[in-house]
mmCIF file of C-alpha atoms and ligand atoms in Angstrom:
data_model
loop_
_atom_site.group_PDB
_atom_site.id
_atom_site.type_symbol
_atom_site.label_atom_id
_atom_site.label_comp_id
_atom_site.label_asym_id
_atom_site.label_seq_id
_atom_site.Cartn_x
_atom_site.Cartn_y
_atom_site.Cartn_z
ATOM 1 C CA MET N 19 -29.526 0.761 -20.134
ATOM 2 C CA GLN N 20 -26.099 -0.560 -19.176
ATOM 3 C CA PRO N 21 -22.767 0.964 -18.150
ATOM 4 C CA ARG N 22 -20.048 1.007 -20.789
ATOM 5 C CA ASP N 23 -18.250 -2.276 -21.527
ATOM 6 C CA LEU N 24 -16.369 -2.988 -18.310
ATOM 7 C CA SER N 25 -15.323 -6.544 -19.155
ATOM 8 C CA ASP N 26 -11.655 -5.491 -19.153
ATOM 9 C CA HIS N 27 -11.978 -4.147 -15.603
ATOM 10 C CA SER N 28 -11.411 -6.655 -12.795
ATOM 11 C CA PRO N 29 -12.889 -5.859 -9.401
ATOM 12 C CA TYR N 30 -10.458 -5.177 -6.545
ATOM 13 C CA VAL N 31 -10.155 -8.151 -4.159
ATOM 14 C CA PRO N 32 -9.559 -6.832 -0.628
ATOM 15 C CA GLY N 33 -8.253 -8.827 2.330
ATOM 16 C CA ARG N 34 -11.108 -10.167 4.471
ATOM 17 C CA GLY N 35 -12.164 -8.088 7.485
ATOM 18 C CA ASP N 36 -12.972 -9.349 10.985
ATOM 19 C CA GLU N 37 -16.591 -8.130 10.994
ATOM 20 C CA GLU N 38 -17.259 -9.873 7.702
ATOM 21 C CA VAL N 39 -15.652 -13.161 8.765
ATOM 22 C CA ALA N 40 -17.203 -13.000 12.248
ATOM 23 C CA ARG N 41 -20.697 -12.652 10.738
ATOM 24 C CA GLU N 42 -20.044 -15.582 8.437
ATOM 25 C CA LEU N 43 -18.734 -17.819 11.212
ATOM 26 C CA GLY N 44 -21.155 -16.579 13.879
ATOM 27 C CA MET N 45 -18.210 -15.445 16.023
ATOM 28 C CA ASP N 46 -17.411 -12.303 17.951
ATOM 29 C CA PRO N 47 -14.988 -10.110 15.906
ATOM 30 C CA GLU N 48 -12.995 -9.687 19.133
ATOM 31 C CA GLU N 49 -12.097 -13.373 19.000
ATOM 32 C CA LEU N 50 -10.468 -13.017 15.589
ATOM 33 C CA ILE N 51 -6.906 -12.039 14.767
ATOM 34 C CA THR N 52 -7.047 -10.104 11.513
ATOM 35 C CA LEU N 53 -3.766 -10.104 9.634
ATOM 36 C CA SER N 54 -5.108 -9.848 6.094
ATOM 37 C CA SER N 55 -4.985 -6.192 5.032
ATOM 38 C CA ASN N 56 -1.668 -4.831 6.320
ATOM 39 C CA GLU N 57 -3.498 -2.625 8.813
ATOM 40 C CA ASN N 58 -1.902 -1.286 11.982
ATOM 41 C CA PRO N 59 -2.476 -3.649 14.944
ATOM 42 C CA HIS N 60 -1.868 -0.770 17.363
ATOM 43 C CA GLY N 61 -4.777 1.178 15.944
ATOM 44 C CA ALA N 62 -4.682 4.859 15.122
ATOM 45 C CA SER N 63 -2.575 7.350 17.007
ATOM 46 C CA PRO N 64 -4.585 8.387 20.104
ATOM 47 C CA ASP N 65 -3.855 11.990 19.102
ATOM 48 C CA ALA N 66 -5.557 11.388 15.748
ATOM 49 C CA VAL N 67 -8.622 9.983 17.496
ATOM 50 C CA ALA N 68 -8.663 12.986 19.850
ATOM 51 C CA ALA N 69 -8.424 15.339 16.854
ATOM 52 C CA ILE N 70 -11.418 13.639 15.253
ATOM 53 C CA ARG N 71 -13.444 14.100 18.438
ATOM 54 C CA GLU N 72 -12.327 17.688 18.787
ATOM 55 C CA HIS N 73 -13.245 18.558 15.214
ATOM 56 C CA ALA N 74 -16.398 16.461 14.949
ATOM 57 C CA GLU N 75 -18.587 19.566 14.738
ATOM 58 C CA ALA N 76 -16.486 20.931 11.888
ATOM 59 C CA ILE N 77 -17.819 18.344 9.451
ATOM 60 C CA ARG N 78 -20.431 20.943 8.540
ATOM 61 C CA VAL N 79 -17.862 22.747 6.397
ATOM 62 C CA TYR N 80 -15.747 21.665 3.431
ATOM 63 C CA PRO N 81 -12.116 20.873 4.259
ATOM 64 C CA LYS N 82 -10.319 24.023 3.163
ATOM 65 C CA SER N 83 -7.835 25.229 5.748
ATOM 66 C CA SER N 84 -7.255 21.739 7.194
ATOM 67 C CA HIS N 85 -6.351 20.523 3.702
ATOM 68 C CA ALA N 86 -4.030 23.478 3.122
ATOM 69 C CA ASP N 87 -2.456 22.923 6.553
ATOM 70 C CA LEU N 88 -1.866 19.244 5.851
ATOM 71 C CA ARG N 89 -0.202 20.031 2.523
ATOM 72 C CA ALA N 90 2.011 22.592 4.231
ATOM 73 C CA ARG N 91 2.898 20.222 7.077
ATOM 74 C CA LEU N 92 3.788 17.417 4.655
ATOM 75 C CA ALA N 93 5.783 19.812 2.492
ATOM 76 C CA GLU N 94 7.788 20.746 5.568
ATOM 77 C CA ARG N 95 8.242 17.078 6.483
ATOM 78 C CA TRP N 96 9.657 16.243 3.039
ATOM 79 C CA ASP N 97 11.376 19.543 2.412
ATOM 80 C CA VAL N 98 9.463 20.243 -0.779
ATOM 81 C CA SER N 99 7.108 23.073 -1.720
ATOM 82 C CA ASP N 100 3.392 22.843 -0.894
ATOM 83 C CA GLU N 101 2.648 22.489 -4.623
ATOM 84 C CA GLY N 102 4.642 19.260 -4.621
ATOM 85 C CA ILE N 103 2.164 17.552 -2.260
ATOM 86 C CA TRP N 104 -1.050 16.111 -3.694
ATOM 87 C CA VAL N 105 -3.300 15.051 -0.811
ATOM 88 C CA SER N 106 -5.922 12.468 -1.742
ATOM 89 C CA ALA N 107 -8.382 9.906 -0.430
ATOM 90 C CA GLY N 108 -5.787 7.223 0.346
ATOM 91 C CA ALA N 109 -2.771 6.574 -1.848
ATOM 92 C CA ASP N 110 -5.353 5.029 -4.195
ATOM 93 C CA GLY N 111 -6.691 8.535 -4.761
ATOM 94 C CA SER N 112 -3.208 9.718 -5.708
ATOM 95 C CA ILE N 113 -2.884 6.860 -8.187
ATOM 96 C CA ASP N 114 -6.051 8.186 -9.845
ATOM 97 C CA TYR N 115 -4.757 11.764 -9.808
ATOM 98 C CA LEU N 116 -1.551 10.664 -11.507
ATOM 99 C CA SER N 117 -3.527 8.698 -14.100
ATOM 100 C CA ARG N 118 -5.677 11.756 -14.773
ATOM 101 C CA ALA N 119 -2.695 14.068 -14.951
ATOM 102 C CA MET N 120 -0.516 11.866 -17.162
ATOM 103 C CA LEU N 121 -2.587 9.642 -19.426
ATOM 104 C CA GLU N 122 -4.029 10.359 -22.834
ATOM 105 C CA PRO N 123 -6.352 7.618 -24.133
ATOM 106 C CA GLU N 124 -4.373 4.478 -25.036
ATOM 107 C CA ASP N 125 -1.225 5.615 -23.277
ATOM 108 C CA ARG N 126 0.497 2.645 -21.709
ATOM 109 C CA VAL N 127 1.346 1.953 -18.089
ATOM 110 C CA LEU N 128 3.858 -0.660 -16.912
ATOM 111 C CA VAL N 129 3.061 -2.416 -13.619
ATOM 112 C CA PRO N 130 4.661 -5.226 -11.601
ATOM 113 C CA ASP N 131 3.389 -8.808 -11.700
ATOM 114 C CA PRO N 132 2.674 -9.907 -9.064
ATOM 115 C CA GLY N 133 1.611 -6.542 -7.783
ATOM 116 C CA PHE N 134 -0.926 -4.158 -6.347
ATOM 117 C CA ALA N 135 -4.034 -4.373 -8.508
ATOM 118 C CA TYR N 136 -5.111 -0.746 -8.365
ATOM 119 C CA TYR N 137 -2.333 0.565 -10.652
ATOM 120 C CA GLY N 138 -3.794 -1.309 -13.608
ATOM 121 C CA MET N 139 -7.386 -0.658 -12.572
ATOM 122 C CA SER N 140 -6.814 3.088 -12.417
ATOM 123 C CA ALA N 141 -4.965 3.124 -15.743
ATOM 124 C CA ARG N 142 -7.890 1.321 -17.387
ATOM 125 C CA TYR N 143 -10.495 3.675 -15.875
ATOM 126 C CA HIS N 144 -8.546 6.465 -17.496
ATOM 127 C CA HIS N 145 -8.545 4.716 -20.877
ATOM 128 C CA GLY N 146 -4.925 3.688 -20.622
ATOM 129 C CA GLU N 147 -3.462 0.293 -21.458
ATOM 130 C CA VAL N 148 -1.580 -1.929 -19.083
ATOM 131 C CA SER N 149 1.499 -4.069 -19.560
ATOM 132 C CA THR N 150 3.456 -5.905 -16.901
ATOM 133 C CA TYR N 151 7.003 -6.675 -15.847
ATOM 134 C CA THR N 152 7.648 -9.853 -13.915
ATOM 135 C CA LEU N 153 9.233 -9.961 -10.499
ATOM 136 C CA ASP N 154 10.837 -13.354 -10.448
ATOM 137 C CA ARG N 155 9.926 -15.509 -7.517
ATOM 138 C CA ALA N 156 13.027 -17.663 -8.022
ATOM 139 C CA GLU N 157 14.999 -14.440 -7.414
ATOM 140 C CA SER N 158 12.964 -13.604 -4.282
ATOM 141 C CA PHE N 159 11.043 -10.946 -6.256
ATOM 142 C CA ASP N 160 14.285 -8.980 -6.511
ATOM 143 C CA GLN N 161 13.743 -5.469 -7.894
ATOM 144 C CA THR N 162 16.361 -3.898 -10.141
ATOM 145 C CA ALA N 163 16.200 -1.356 -12.945
ATOM 146 C CA GLU N 164 17.031 -4.174 -15.335
ATOM 147 C CA THR N 165 14.024 -6.272 -14.255
ATOM 148 C CA VAL N 166 11.746 -3.405 -15.232
ATOM 149 C CA LEU N 167 13.673 -2.325 -18.307
ATOM 150 C CA ASP N 168 13.529 -5.843 -19.791
ATOM 151 C CA ALA N 169 9.785 -5.299 -20.218
ATOM 152 C CA TYR N 170 9.838 -1.524 -20.808
ATOM 153 C CA GLY N 171 8.592 -0.273 -24.167
ATOM 154 C CA GLY N 172 8.262 3.482 -23.753
ATOM 155 C CA GLU N 173 5.253 3.427 -21.393
ATOM 156 C CA ARG N 174 4.036 6.774 -20.087
ATOM 157 C CA MET N 175 4.061 5.575 -16.477
ATOM 158 C CA VAL N 176 6.066 2.866 -14.740
ATOM 159 C CA TYR N 177 5.088 1.713 -11.233
ATOM 160 C CA VAL N 178 7.637 0.485 -8.707
ATOM 161 C CA THR N 179 6.394 -0.699 -5.307
ATOM 162 C CA SER N 180 9.004 -0.428 -2.595
ATOM 163 C CA PRO N 181 8.453 -2.224 -0.257
ATOM 164 C CA HIS N 182 6.563 -4.407 -2.689
ATOM 165 C CA ASN N 183 3.108 -5.802 -1.984
ATOM 166 C CA PRO N 184 2.794 -8.776 -1.587
ATOM 167 C CA SER N 185 6.453 -9.897 -1.459
ATOM 168 C CA GLY N 186 8.075 -7.225 0.725
ATOM 169 C CA SER N 187 11.082 -6.774 -1.591
ATOM 170 C CA THR N 188 12.498 -3.290 -2.233
ATOM 171 C CA MET N 189 14.204 -1.348 -5.014
ATOM 172 C CA SER N 190 17.245 0.639 -3.901
ATOM 173 C CA LEU N 191 17.470 4.351 -4.574
ATOM 174 C CA ASP N 192 20.350 3.759 -6.986
ATOM 175 C CA GLN N 193 18.244 1.330 -8.987
ATOM 176 C CA VAL N 194 15.303 3.748 -9.098
ATOM 177 C CA ARG N 195 17.679 6.424 -10.352
ATOM 178 C CA LEU N 196 19.064 4.059 -13.006
ATOM 179 C CA LEU N 197 15.524 3.194 -14.056
ATOM 180 C CA ALA N 198 14.482 6.826 -14.347
ATOM 181 C CA ASP N 199 17.695 7.590 -16.278
ATOM 182 C CA ALA N 200 17.089 4.761 -18.730
ATOM 183 C CA THR N 201 13.405 5.478 -19.427
ATOM 184 C CA ALA N 202 12.258 8.139 -21.883
ATOM 185 C CA GLU N 203 11.964 11.770 -20.828
ATOM 186 C CA GLU N 204 8.173 11.477 -21.028
ATOM 187 C CA THR N 205 7.988 8.401 -18.781
ATOM 188 C CA LEU N 206 7.030 8.989 -15.167
ATOM 189 C CA VAL N 207 8.467 6.525 -12.637
ATOM 190 C CA VAL N 208 6.012 6.266 -9.727
ATOM 191 C CA VAL N 209 7.579 4.841 -6.585
ATOM 192 C CA ASP N 210 4.826 3.569 -4.311
ATOM 193 C CA GLU N 211 6.093 3.780 -0.735
ATOM 194 C CA ALA N 212 2.827 2.876 0.989
ATOM 195 C CA TYR N 213 4.954 0.721 3.326
ATOM 196 C CA GLY N 214 7.962 3.060 3.271
ATOM 197 C CA GLU N 215 8.021 3.764 7.013
ATOM 198 C CA PHE N 216 8.695 0.097 7.795
ATOM 199 C CA ALA N 217 11.713 -0.169 5.488
ATOM 200 C CA GLU N 218 15.232 0.629 6.554
ATOM 201 C CA MET N 219 16.144 2.615 3.471
ATOM 202 C CA PRO N 220 15.848 6.207 2.256
ATOM 203 C CA SER N 221 12.738 7.416 0.449
ATOM 204 C CA ALA N 222 12.846 8.119 -3.283
ATOM 205 C CA VAL N 223 11.595 11.637 -2.476
ATOM 206 C CA SER N 224 15.227 12.795 -2.444
ATOM 207 C CA LEU N 225 15.351 12.124 -6.213
ATOM 208 C CA LEU N 226 12.844 14.898 -6.779
ATOM 209 C CA ASP N 227 15.589 17.435 -5.995
ATOM 210 C CA GLU N 228 17.403 16.397 -9.144
ATOM 211 C CA ARG N 229 14.666 15.362 -11.544
ATOM 212 C CA ASP N 230 11.096 15.859 -12.742
ATOM 213 C CA ASP N 231 10.268 12.314 -13.881
ATOM 214 C CA VAL N 232 9.728 10.629 -10.515
ATOM 215 C CA ALA N 233 6.721 10.784 -8.173
ATOM 216 C CA VAL N 234 6.363 9.068 -4.799
ATOM 217 C CA LEU N 235 3.218 7.725 -3.120
ATOM 218 C CA ARG N 236 2.728 7.675 0.645
ATOM 219 C CA THR N 237 -0.234 6.871 2.873
ATOM 220 C CA PHE N 238 -1.600 7.273 6.392
ATOM 221 C CA SER N 239 -3.274 3.844 6.142
ATOM 222 C CA LYS N 240 -0.375 1.690 7.315
ATOM 223 C CA ALA N 241 2.223 3.000 9.775
ATOM 224 C CA TYR N 242 -0.148 5.759 10.956
ATOM 225 C CA GLY N 243 -3.093 3.392 11.378
ATOM 226 C CA LEU N 244 -5.677 5.558 9.595
ATOM 227 C CA ALA N 245 -6.819 3.119 6.877
ATOM 228 C CA GLY N 246 -10.502 3.694 7.593
ATOM 229 C CA LEU N 247 -10.215 7.462 7.115
ATOM 230 C CA ARG N 248 -8.786 7.307 3.590
ATOM 231 C CA VAL N 249 -5.942 9.774 3.419
ATOM 232 C CA GLY N 250 -2.725 9.552 1.448
ATOM 233 C CA TYR N 251 -0.656 11.709 -0.872
ATOM 234 C CA ALA N 252 1.703 11.896 -3.792
ATOM 235 C CA ILE N 253 4.928 13.875 -3.775
ATOM 236 C CA VAL N 254 5.398 15.172 -7.298
ATOM 237 C CA PRO N 255 7.785 17.508 -9.114
ATOM 238 C CA GLU N 256 6.797 21.031 -8.098
ATOM 239 C CA GLU N 257 6.807 22.084 -11.740
ATOM 240 C CA TRP N 258 3.422 20.380 -11.998
ATOM 241 C CA ALA N 259 1.871 22.725 -9.447
ATOM 242 C CA ASP N 260 -0.927 23.643 -11.744
ATOM 243 C CA ALA N 261 -2.034 20.079 -12.501
ATOM 244 C CA TYR N 262 -3.335 19.238 -8.999
ATOM 245 C CA ALA N 263 -5.990 21.928 -9.114
ATOM 246 C CA ARG N 264 -7.104 20.598 -12.488
ATOM 247 C CA VAL N 265 -7.301 16.889 -11.683
ATOM 248 C CA ASN N 266 -8.186 16.512 -8.008
ATOM 249 C CA THR N 267 -11.635 15.502 -6.856
ATOM 250 C CA PRO N 268 -12.646 18.504 -4.759
ATOM 251 C CA PHE N 269 -12.505 17.796 -1.017
ATOM 252 C CA ALA N 270 -11.799 14.072 -1.497
ATOM 253 C CA ALA N 271 -9.655 13.992 1.667
ATOM 254 C CA SER N 272 -12.282 14.824 4.288
ATOM 255 C CA GLU N 273 -12.121 17.398 7.072
ATOM 256 C CA LEU N 274 -11.660 14.712 9.742
ATOM 257 C CA ALA N 275 -9.105 12.842 7.638
ATOM 258 C CA CYS N 276 -6.990 15.985 7.272
ATOM 259 C CA ARG N 277 -7.291 16.842 10.985
ATOM 260 C CA ALA N 278 -6.410 13.303 12.063
ATOM 261 C CA ALA N 279 -3.460 13.127 9.660
ATOM 262 C CA LEU N 280 -2.098 16.405 11.034
ATOM 263 C CA ALA N 281 -2.315 15.055 14.595
ATOM 264 C CA ALA N 282 -0.810 11.687 13.624
ATOM 265 C CA LEU N 283 2.202 13.409 12.061
ATOM 266 C CA ASP N 284 3.080 14.820 15.468
ATOM 267 C CA ASP N 285 2.748 11.533 17.340
ATOM 268 C CA ASP N 286 6.228 10.075 16.996
ATOM 269 C CA ASP N 287 5.676 7.582 19.820
ATOM 270 C CA HIS N 288 2.833 5.861 18.024
ATOM 271 C CA LEU N 289 4.745 5.813 14.744
ATOM 272 C CA ASP N 290 7.895 4.433 16.367
ATOM 273 C CA ARG N 291 5.937 1.725 18.171
ATOM 274 C CA SER N 292 4.195 0.713 14.929
ATOM 275 C CA ILE N 293 7.467 0.495 13.028
ATOM 276 C CA GLU N 294 9.285 -1.344 15.767
ATOM 277 C CA SER N 295 6.455 -3.841 16.094
ATOM 278 C CA ALA N 296 6.333 -4.525 12.333
ATOM 279 C CA ARG N 297 10.092 -5.103 12.228
ATOM 280 C CA TRP N 298 9.893 -7.477 15.178
ATOM 281 C CA GLY N 299 6.877 -9.252 13.666
ATOM 282 C CA ARG N 300 8.374 -9.871 10.254
ATOM 283 C CA ALA N 301 11.527 -11.349 11.801
ATOM 284 C CA TYR N 302 9.412 -13.480 14.138
ATOM 285 C CA ILE N 303 7.268 -14.816 11.292
ATOM 286 C CA ARG N 304 10.302 -15.684 9.208
ATOM 287 C CA ASP N 305 11.986 -17.410 12.141
ATOM 288 C CA HIS N 306 8.982 -19.359 13.405
ATOM 289 C CA LEU N 307 6.635 -20.173 10.522
ATOM 290 C CA ASP N 308 7.030 -23.737 9.258
ATOM 291 C CA ALA N 309 6.963 -22.690 5.605
ATOM 292 C CA SER N 310 9.324 -20.931 3.262
ATOM 293 C CA THR N 311 9.058 -17.147 3.449
ATOM 294 C CA PHE N 312 10.454 -14.144 1.591
ATOM 295 C CA GLU N 313 12.476 -11.344 3.112
ATOM 296 C CA SER N 314 10.199 -8.384 3.765
ATOM 297 C CA ALA N 315 10.744 -4.698 4.434
ATOM 298 C CA GLY N 316 7.006 -4.169 5.050
ATOM 299 C CA ASN N 317 4.544 -4.948 7.861
ATOM 300 C CA PHE N 318 3.779 -8.357 6.339
ATOM 301 C CA VAL N 319 5.484 -11.530 5.166
ATOM 302 C CA LEU N 320 4.732 -13.637 2.092
ATOM 303 C CA ALA N 321 4.856 -17.373 2.746
ATOM 304 C CA ALA N 322 4.647 -20.367 0.399
ATOM 305 C CA VAL N 323 2.248 -22.788 2.066
ATOM 306 C CA GLY N 324 1.115 -25.131 -0.707
ATOM 307 C CA ASP N 325 -2.610 -24.560 -1.134
ATOM 308 C CA ALA N 326 -3.278 -20.974 -0.040
ATOM 309 C CA GLU N 327 -7.049 -21.260 -0.204
ATOM 310 C CA ARG N 328 -7.145 -24.300 2.082
ATOM 311 C CA VAL N 329 -4.660 -22.849 4.532
ATOM 312 C CA THR N 330 -6.520 -19.518 4.628
ATOM 313 C CA GLU N 331 -9.861 -21.242 5.213
ATOM 314 C CA ALA N 332 -8.523 -23.582 7.886
ATOM 315 C CA ALA N 333 -6.724 -20.748 9.728
ATOM 316 C CA GLN N 334 -9.860 -18.621 9.522
ATOM 317 C CA ALA N 335 -11.934 -21.381 11.107
ATOM 318 C CA GLU N 336 -9.463 -21.150 13.993
ATOM 319 C CA GLY N 337 -9.802 -17.392 14.266
ATOM 320 C CA VAL N 338 -6.791 -16.185 12.257
ATOM 321 C CA ILE N 339 -7.485 -14.228 9.067
ATOM 322 C CA VAL N 340 -4.630 -13.998 6.575
ATOM 323 C CA ARG N 341 -4.524 -13.028 2.919
ATOM 324 C CA ASP N 342 -4.852 -15.744 0.288
ATOM 325 C CA CYS N 343 -2.588 -14.498 -2.526
ATOM 326 C CA THR N 344 -4.424 -16.296 -5.342
ATOM 327 C CA SER N 345 -5.676 -12.925 -6.637
ATOM 328 C CA PHE N 346 -2.007 -11.844 -6.922
ATOM 329 C CA GLY N 347 -1.360 -14.878 -9.135
ATOM 330 C CA LEU N 348 0.308 -16.754 -6.252
ATOM 331 C CA PRO N 349 -2.183 -19.542 -5.414
ATOM 332 C CA ASP N 350 0.307 -21.307 -3.147
ATOM 333 C CA CYS N 351 1.108 -18.239 -1.029
ATOM 334 C CA ILE N 352 -0.431 -16.408 1.889
ATOM 335 C CA ARG N 353 0.492 -12.949 3.128
ATOM 336 C CA ILE N 354 0.566 -12.506 6.881
ATOM 337 C CA THR N 355 0.388 -8.979 8.296
ATOM 338 C CA THR N 356 2.354 -8.405 11.469
ATOM 339 C CA GLY N 357 0.093 -8.039 14.522
ATOM 340 C CA THR N 358 0.875 -7.105 18.099
ATOM 341 C CA ARG N 359 3.488 -9.466 19.558
ATOM 342 C CA GLU N 360 0.800 -11.559 21.175
ATOM 343 C CA GLU N 361 -1.308 -11.721 18.005
ATOM 344 C CA THR N 362 1.677 -12.610 15.860
ATOM 345 C CA ARG N 363 2.770 -15.399 18.203
ATOM 346 C CA THR N 364 -0.758 -16.860 18.374
ATOM 347 C CA ALA N 365 -1.250 -16.559 14.614
ATOM 348 C CA ILE N 366 1.986 -18.362 13.798
ATOM 349 C CA GLU N 367 1.199 -21.128 16.254
ATOM 350 C CA THR N 368 -2.245 -21.516 14.660
ATOM 351 C CA ILE N 369 -0.931 -21.511 11.091
ATOM 352 C CA ASN N 370 1.803 -23.989 11.982
ATOM 353 C CA GLY N 371 -0.894 -26.243 13.423
ATOM 354 C CA VAL N 372 -2.923 -25.905 10.234
ATOM 355 C CA LEU N 373 0.111 -26.698 8.079
ATOM 356 C CA GLU N 374 0.885 -29.745 10.150
ATOM 357 C CA ARG N 375 -2.669 -31.048 9.934
ATOM 358 C CA LEU N 376 -2.827 -30.435 6.196
ATOM 359 C CA GLU N 377 0.389 -32.389 5.820
ATOM 360 C CA LEU N 378 -1.181 -35.235 7.755
ATOM 361 C CA GLY N 379 -4.252 -35.069 5.566
ATOM 362 C CA VAL N 380 -6.547 -34.316 8.525
ATOM 363 C CA TYR N 381 -8.598 -31.828 6.483
ATOM 364 C CA ALA N 382 -8.764 -34.079 3.402
HETATM 365 N N1 PMP O 401 -0.089 0.868 -2.555
HETATM 366 C C1 PMP O 401 0.080 -0.353 -2.045
HETATM 367 C C2 PMP O 401 1.287 -1.125 -2.452
HETATM 368 C C3 PMP O 401 -0.852 -0.889 -1.165
HETATM 369 O O1 PMP O 401 -0.676 -2.123 -0.686
HETATM 370 C C4 PMP O 401 -1.976 -0.108 -0.803
HETATM 371 C C5 PMP O 401 -3.043 -0.604 0.136
HETATM 372 N N2 PMP O 401 -3.262 -1.886 0.272
HETATM 373 C C6 PMP O 401 -2.110 1.150 -1.367
HETATM 374 C C7 PMP O 401 -1.149 1.617 -2.229
HETATM 375 C C8 PMP O 401 -3.294 2.023 -1.102
HETATM 376 O O2 PMP O 401 -3.396 2.429 0.188
HETATM 377 P P1 PMP O 401 -4.436 3.510 0.668
HETATM 378 O O3 PMP O 401 -5.331 3.854 -0.487
HETATM 379 O O4 PMP O 401 -5.153 2.895 1.811
HETATM 380 O O5 PMP O 401 -3.603 4.680 1.069
#
């Protein structure tokens, strides 16, 4: 017996982790600087870790009140009703919930190219079809309503990533509004703000006051440093209240994830430090890397380095793990996550050394 035909489904290619690379190279993970998955170099909020310890015994029960409390707390944070918050296992979980809630078989979804792979993967799992709009590298991956509308053909869902992974470009609120105005009434514009905290621009959540065809994705994986817990959420028009109960995977955001997220939301110091450090890091990388880079509003910078695979491998051998962007369709680019100041400085020095040696043909 075999699963159904999955030949259309491409596996997700994650950034490489320190444990994995350390095992391969026979090194201690502590010796590695891991800047490949846009994780938080400052770790989780200490309050979140304390909440996990405090509630460790509670894993016996299903997450009921903690989940309700997190929805209520997020609703307060965004000034929406509790029904407008769909908590999930990571923002990836919310992408699935939106696919489930919106797509009939063969409905089409429009996604950015290059872009985050899971939009298309989720659409395909839910028997949808995927088309792409191109973000033009020659235009620094600039995001306007027009860029998307050039490729738009009445799709049921349109994904916008702002800040965009892997380029770091953004779409302004005005452009999102123009896009939502120009698309059909039955098209949902999903604005993925997984990196929203790092950007210096307002969230698209404010558009939900005026309209019911926009949803926003947010996560605790990046600025809050809780990637390993898997907790994120969608902010959706409250008119869809009923849909969440019908499409969510029961208890997908775990008891400890909900407790930690609640604690992290109250730790402004940790959040501020994470944001400040990402903003410093992206400016530092752009100023000091000996390669051409793209302006980024996220906690990472995309850089054109020639042969991404060779640069990634050579940097890794020297203890710096970055993301080879070949799987994004950018085989000459790497994406460097911002680390602590010390990590970022060391990583850039190492990568510059690698670039210099490659230029000299030392690795040939
Ligand atoms: N959206 C974008 C643009 C991302 O880069 C990521 C994570 N890499 C996600 C969503 C999903 O994040 P998570 O599931 O960890 O919340």
